[in-house]
PDB file of C-alpha atoms in Angstrom:
ATOM      1  CA  MET A 186     -15.245  -5.740  -1.165  1.00  0.00           C
ATOM      2  CA  GLU A 187     -13.051  -3.985  -4.070  1.00  0.00           C
ATOM      3  CA  ARG A 188     -10.177  -1.899  -2.622  1.00  0.00           C
ATOM      4  CA  THR A 189      -7.424   0.425  -4.370  1.00  0.00           C
ATOM      5  CA  ARG A 190      -4.017   1.592  -2.649  1.00  0.00           C
ATOM      6  CA  ILE A 191      -3.297   4.925  -2.965  1.00  0.00           C
ATOM      7  CA  LYS A 192       0.213   6.509  -2.383  1.00  0.00           C
ATOM      8  CA  ALA A 193       0.372  10.267  -2.211  1.00  0.00           C
ATOM      9  CA  ALA A 194       3.525  11.969  -1.439  1.00  0.00           C
ATOM     10  CA  GLN A 195       4.794  10.100   1.556  1.00  0.00           C
ATOM     11  CA  PHE A 196       1.468   8.541   2.778  1.00  0.00           C
ATOM     12  CA  GLU A 197      -0.224   5.381   1.905  1.00  0.00           C
ATOM     13  CA  PHE A 198      -3.964   4.564   1.998  1.00  0.00           C
ATOM     14  CA  ILE A 199      -6.247   1.808   1.225  1.00  0.00           C
ATOM     15  CA  ALA A 200      -9.878   2.711  -0.155  1.00  0.00           C
ATOM     16  CA  LYS A 201     -13.032   0.853  -0.865  1.00  0.00           C
ATOM     17  CA  PHE A 202     -15.025   1.153  -3.802  1.00  0.00           C
ATOM     18  CA  GLU A 203     -18.466   2.213  -3.421  1.00  0.00           C
ATOM     19  CA  THR A 204     -19.594  -0.365  -6.107  1.00  0.00           C
ATOM     20  CA  GLU A 205     -23.359  -0.515  -4.918  1.00  0.00           C
ATOM     21  CA  ARG A 206     -23.894   3.156  -4.728  1.00  0.00           C
ATOM     22  CA  ALA A 207     -21.553   4.329  -8.010  1.00  0.00           C
ATOM     23  CA  PRO A 208     -21.166   1.325  -9.791  1.00  0.00           C
ATOM     24  CA  LYS A 209     -20.813   3.207 -13.304  1.00  0.00           C
ATOM     25  CA  THR A 210     -18.070   5.637 -11.609  1.00  0.00           C
ATOM     26  CA  CYS A 211     -16.291   2.639  -9.842  1.00  0.00           C
ATOM     27  CA  ALA A 212     -16.303   0.603 -13.374  1.00  0.00           C
ATOM     28  CA  LYS A 213     -14.988   3.714 -15.254  1.00  0.00           C
ATOM     29  CA  PHE A 214     -12.219   4.646 -12.499  1.00  0.00           C
ATOM     30  CA  ARG A 215     -10.963   0.950 -12.224  1.00  0.00           C
ATOM     31  CA  SER A 216     -10.517   0.758 -15.860  1.00  0.00           C
ATOM     32  CA  MET A 217      -8.072   3.551 -15.442  1.00  0.00           C
ATOM     33  CA  LEU A 218      -5.729   1.768 -13.093  1.00  0.00           C
ATOM     34  CA  PRO A 219      -3.220   2.295 -12.254  1.00  0.00           C
ATOM     35  CA  TYR A 220      -3.885   5.972 -12.170  1.00  0.00           C
ATOM     36  CA  LYS A 221      -0.906   8.604 -11.684  1.00  0.00           C
ATOM     37  CA  GLU A 222      -1.368  12.280 -11.458  1.00  0.00           C
ATOM     38  CA  ARG A 223      -0.655  15.368  -9.244  1.00  0.00           C
ATOM     39  CA  ILE A 224      -2.975  16.661  -6.344  1.00  0.00           C
ATOM     40  CA  ILE A 225      -3.306  20.326  -5.727  1.00  0.00           C
ATOM     41  CA  HIS A 226      -5.435  22.151  -2.931  1.00  0.00           C
ATOM     42  CA  VAL A 227      -8.654  23.000  -3.507  1.00  0.00           C
ATOM     43  CA  ARG A 228      -9.706  26.582  -4.127  1.00  0.00           C
ATOM     44  CA  TRP A 229     -12.994  26.896  -2.972  1.00  0.00           C
ATOM     45  CA  SER A 230     -14.108  23.693  -1.348  1.00  0.00           C
ATOM     46  CA  GLY A 231     -12.351  23.884   2.048  1.00  0.00           C
ATOM     47  CA  GLU A 232     -10.206  21.082   3.341  1.00  0.00           C
ATOM     48  CA  GLY A 233      -9.579  19.248   0.445  1.00  0.00           C
ATOM     49  CA  CYS A 234      -7.218  18.354  -2.532  1.00  0.00           C
ATOM     50  CA  TRP A 235      -8.244  17.779  -6.215  1.00  0.00           C
ATOM     51  CA  ILE A 236      -7.080  16.306  -9.221  1.00  0.00           C
ATOM     52  CA  PRO A 237      -8.332  18.905 -12.436  1.00  0.00           C
ATOM     53  CA  LEU A 238      -9.046  16.945 -15.342  1.00  0.00           C
ATOM     54  CA  GLY A 239     -10.277  19.858 -17.883  1.00  0.00           C
ATOM     55  CA  ASN A 240     -12.573  18.929 -20.425  1.00  0.00           C
ATOM     56  CA  LEU A 241     -12.134  15.317 -20.172  1.00  0.00           C
ATOM     57  CA  ASP A 242     -15.556  13.319 -20.828  1.00  0.00           C
ATOM     58  CA  LEU A 243     -15.767  10.121 -19.211  1.00  0.00           C
ATOM     59  CA  GLY A 244     -19.120   9.411 -20.047  1.00  0.00           C
ATOM     60  CA  LEU A 245     -20.889   9.651 -16.487  1.00  0.00           C
ATOM     61  CA  THR A 246     -23.571  11.299 -14.746  1.00  0.00           C
ATOM     62  CA  TYR A 247     -24.689  11.636 -11.295  1.00  0.00           C
ATOM     63  CA  GLU A 248     -24.824   8.478  -9.005  1.00  0.00           C
ATOM     64  CA  ASN A 249     -24.240   8.839  -5.077  1.00  0.00           C
ATOM     65  CA  HIS A 250     -23.478  12.142  -5.491  1.00  0.00           C
ATOM     66  CA  THR A 251     -22.551  14.900  -2.532  1.00  0.00           C
ATOM     67  CA  SER A 252     -21.604  18.471  -1.950  1.00  0.00           C
ATOM     68  CA  TYR A 253     -20.236  17.382   1.355  1.00  0.00           C
ATOM     69  CA  PRO A 254     -18.196  14.717   1.215  1.00  0.00           C
ATOM     70  CA  ALA A 255     -16.488  13.339   4.693  1.00  0.00           C
ATOM     71  CA  PRO A 256     -13.090  13.410   5.469  1.00  0.00           C
ATOM     72  CA  GLY A 257     -11.699  10.009   3.571  1.00  0.00           C
ATOM     73  CA  GLU A 258     -14.280  10.367   0.990  1.00  0.00           C
ATOM     74  CA  ILE A 259     -13.508  10.819  -2.774  1.00  0.00           C
ATOM     75  CA  VAL A 260     -15.782  12.226  -5.313  1.00  0.00           C
ATOM     76  CA  LEU A 261     -15.518  12.574  -8.962  1.00  0.00           C
ATOM     77  CA  TYR A 262     -17.131  15.621 -10.468  1.00  0.00           C
ATOM     78  CA  PRO A 263     -18.357  14.120 -14.151  1.00  0.00           C
ATOM     79  CA  GLY A 264     -18.043  17.896 -15.854  1.00  0.00           C
ATOM     80  CA  GLY A 265     -20.973  19.841 -16.727  1.00  0.00           C
ATOM     81  CA  ILE A 266     -20.936  23.379 -15.346  1.00  0.00           C
ATOM     82  CA  SER A 267     -17.278  23.082 -14.256  1.00  0.00           C
ATOM     83  CA  GLU A 268     -14.467  21.184 -15.439  1.00  0.00           C
ATOM     84  CA  THR A 269     -14.238  17.512 -14.445  1.00  0.00           C
ATOM     85  CA  GLU A 270     -12.711  16.714 -11.549  1.00  0.00           C
ATOM     86  CA  ILE A 271     -11.685  14.408  -8.554  1.00  0.00           C
ATOM     87  CA  LEU A 272     -11.875  15.561  -4.909  1.00  0.00           C
ATOM     88  CA  LEU A 273     -10.193  13.956  -1.816  1.00  0.00           C
ATOM     89  CA  ALA A 274     -11.915  15.206   1.432  1.00  0.00           C
ATOM     90  CA  TYR A 275      -9.416  15.531   4.391  1.00  0.00           C
ATOM     91  CA  GLY A 276     -11.482  18.146   6.546  1.00  0.00           C
ATOM     92  CA  ASN A 277     -14.477  19.915   6.253  1.00  0.00           C
ATOM     93  CA  VAL A 278     -15.808  20.459   2.455  1.00  0.00           C
ATOM     94  CA  CYS A 279     -18.541  21.815   0.644  1.00  0.00           C
ATOM     95  CA  PHE A 280     -17.660  21.264  -2.951  1.00  0.00           C
ATOM     96  CA  ALA A 281     -17.568  24.324  -4.904  1.00  0.00           C
ATOM     97  CA  SER A 282     -15.842  25.686  -7.901  1.00  0.00           C
ATOM     98  CA  LYS A 283     -15.628  29.394  -9.445  1.00  0.00           C
ATOM     99  CA  VAL A 284     -19.349  28.856 -10.605  1.00  0.00           C
ATOM    100  CA  GLY A 285     -20.756  27.789  -7.536  1.00  0.00           C
ATOM    101  CA  GLN A 286     -21.551  24.582  -5.500  1.00  0.00           C
ATOM    102  CA  LEU A 287     -21.013  21.238  -7.271  1.00  0.00           C
ATOM    103  CA  ALA A 288     -22.035  17.679  -6.434  1.00  0.00           C
ATOM    104  CA  GLY A 289     -19.496  14.931  -7.150  1.00  0.00           C
ATOM    105  CA  ASN A 290     -19.914  10.970  -7.398  1.00  0.00           C
ATOM    106  CA  HIS A 291     -18.588   9.654  -4.077  1.00  0.00           C
ATOM    107  CA  PHE A 292     -16.968   6.346  -5.382  1.00  0.00           C
ATOM    108  CA  LEU A 293     -14.042   5.477  -3.233  1.00  0.00           C
ATOM    109  CA  THR A 294     -13.821   5.698   0.740  1.00  0.00           C
ATOM    110  CA  ILE A 295     -10.369   5.304   2.737  1.00  0.00           C
ATOM    111  CA  VAL A 296     -10.723   2.638   4.959  1.00  0.00           C
ATOM    112  CA  GLU A 297      -6.926   2.304   6.118  1.00  0.00           C
ATOM    113  CA  GLY A 298      -4.632   5.643   6.771  1.00  0.00           C
ATOM    114  CA  LEU A 299      -6.991   8.060   7.867  1.00  0.00           C
ATOM    115  CA  ALA A 300      -4.987   9.359  10.485  1.00  0.00           C
ATOM    116  CA  GLN A 301      -2.394  10.372   7.816  1.00  0.00           C
ATOM    117  CA  LEU A 302      -5.151  11.973   5.812  1.00  0.00           C
ATOM    118  CA  ARG A 303      -4.767  15.515   7.360  1.00  0.00           C
ATOM    119  CA  LEU A 304      -0.997  15.450   7.219  1.00  0.00           C
ATOM    120  CA  LEU A 305      -1.402  14.908   3.696  1.00  0.00           C
ATOM    121  CA  GLY A 306      -3.649  17.790   3.181  1.00  0.00           C
ATOM    122  CA  GLU A 307      -1.331  19.877   4.753  1.00  0.00           C
ATOM    123  CA  ARG A 308       1.408  19.165   3.105  1.00  0.00           C
ATOM    124  CA  VAL A 309      -0.333  19.789  -0.006  1.00  0.00           C
ATOM    125  CA  LEU A 310      -1.568  23.337   0.937  1.00  0.00           C
ATOM    126  CA  TRP A 311       1.760  24.448   2.270  1.00  0.00           C
ATOM    127  CA  GLN A 312       4.252  22.478  -0.075  1.00  0.00           C
ATOM    128  CA  GLY A 313       2.357  22.542  -3.287  1.00  0.00           C
ATOM    129  CA  ALA A 314       1.287  19.718  -5.835  1.00  0.00           C
ATOM    130  CA  GLN A 315       1.941  16.298  -4.759  1.00  0.00           C
ATOM    131  CA  GLU A 316       2.217  12.828  -6.891  1.00  0.00           C
ATOM    132  CA  ILE A 317      -0.538  10.582  -6.214  1.00  0.00           C
ATOM    133  CA  VAL A 318      -0.652   6.979  -7.536  1.00  0.00           C
ATOM    134  CA  PHE A 319      -4.041   4.876  -7.186  1.00  0.00           C
ATOM    135  CA  ARG A 320      -3.244   1.082  -7.710  1.00  0.00           C
ATOM    136  CA  ASN A 321      -5.107  -2.161  -7.377  1.00  0.00           C
ATOM    137  CA  ALA A 322      -4.969  -3.265  -3.954  1.00  0.00           C
TER     138      ALA A 322
END
């Protein structure tokens, strides 16, 4: 099982790649590791944090896509009617943007540290953008 280590604010998580269901998305993201950015709280989707990627074209299409990621699931929206983005659900999410409902490729699932996930989401909500780093585990 391939994994990545995620550090966001003072929290640490381990996530597994969903390689069988989203092989292209997983391969693309693995090629970007280590990946460092800042996460902000979602505007329309509910209890989640996101990384806006603007017009970045990763050359991906839909695979294993969902509009309702469960807490601990990380999805990548490959762009199209809205900007490219990565979303991390920490609670109830209906993935959306200013143009309406979206579906993102579920490519990572947090398997260690889930008890800290809501604390991270609330920190981002109340304290603003936080640094996040994805590294090989």
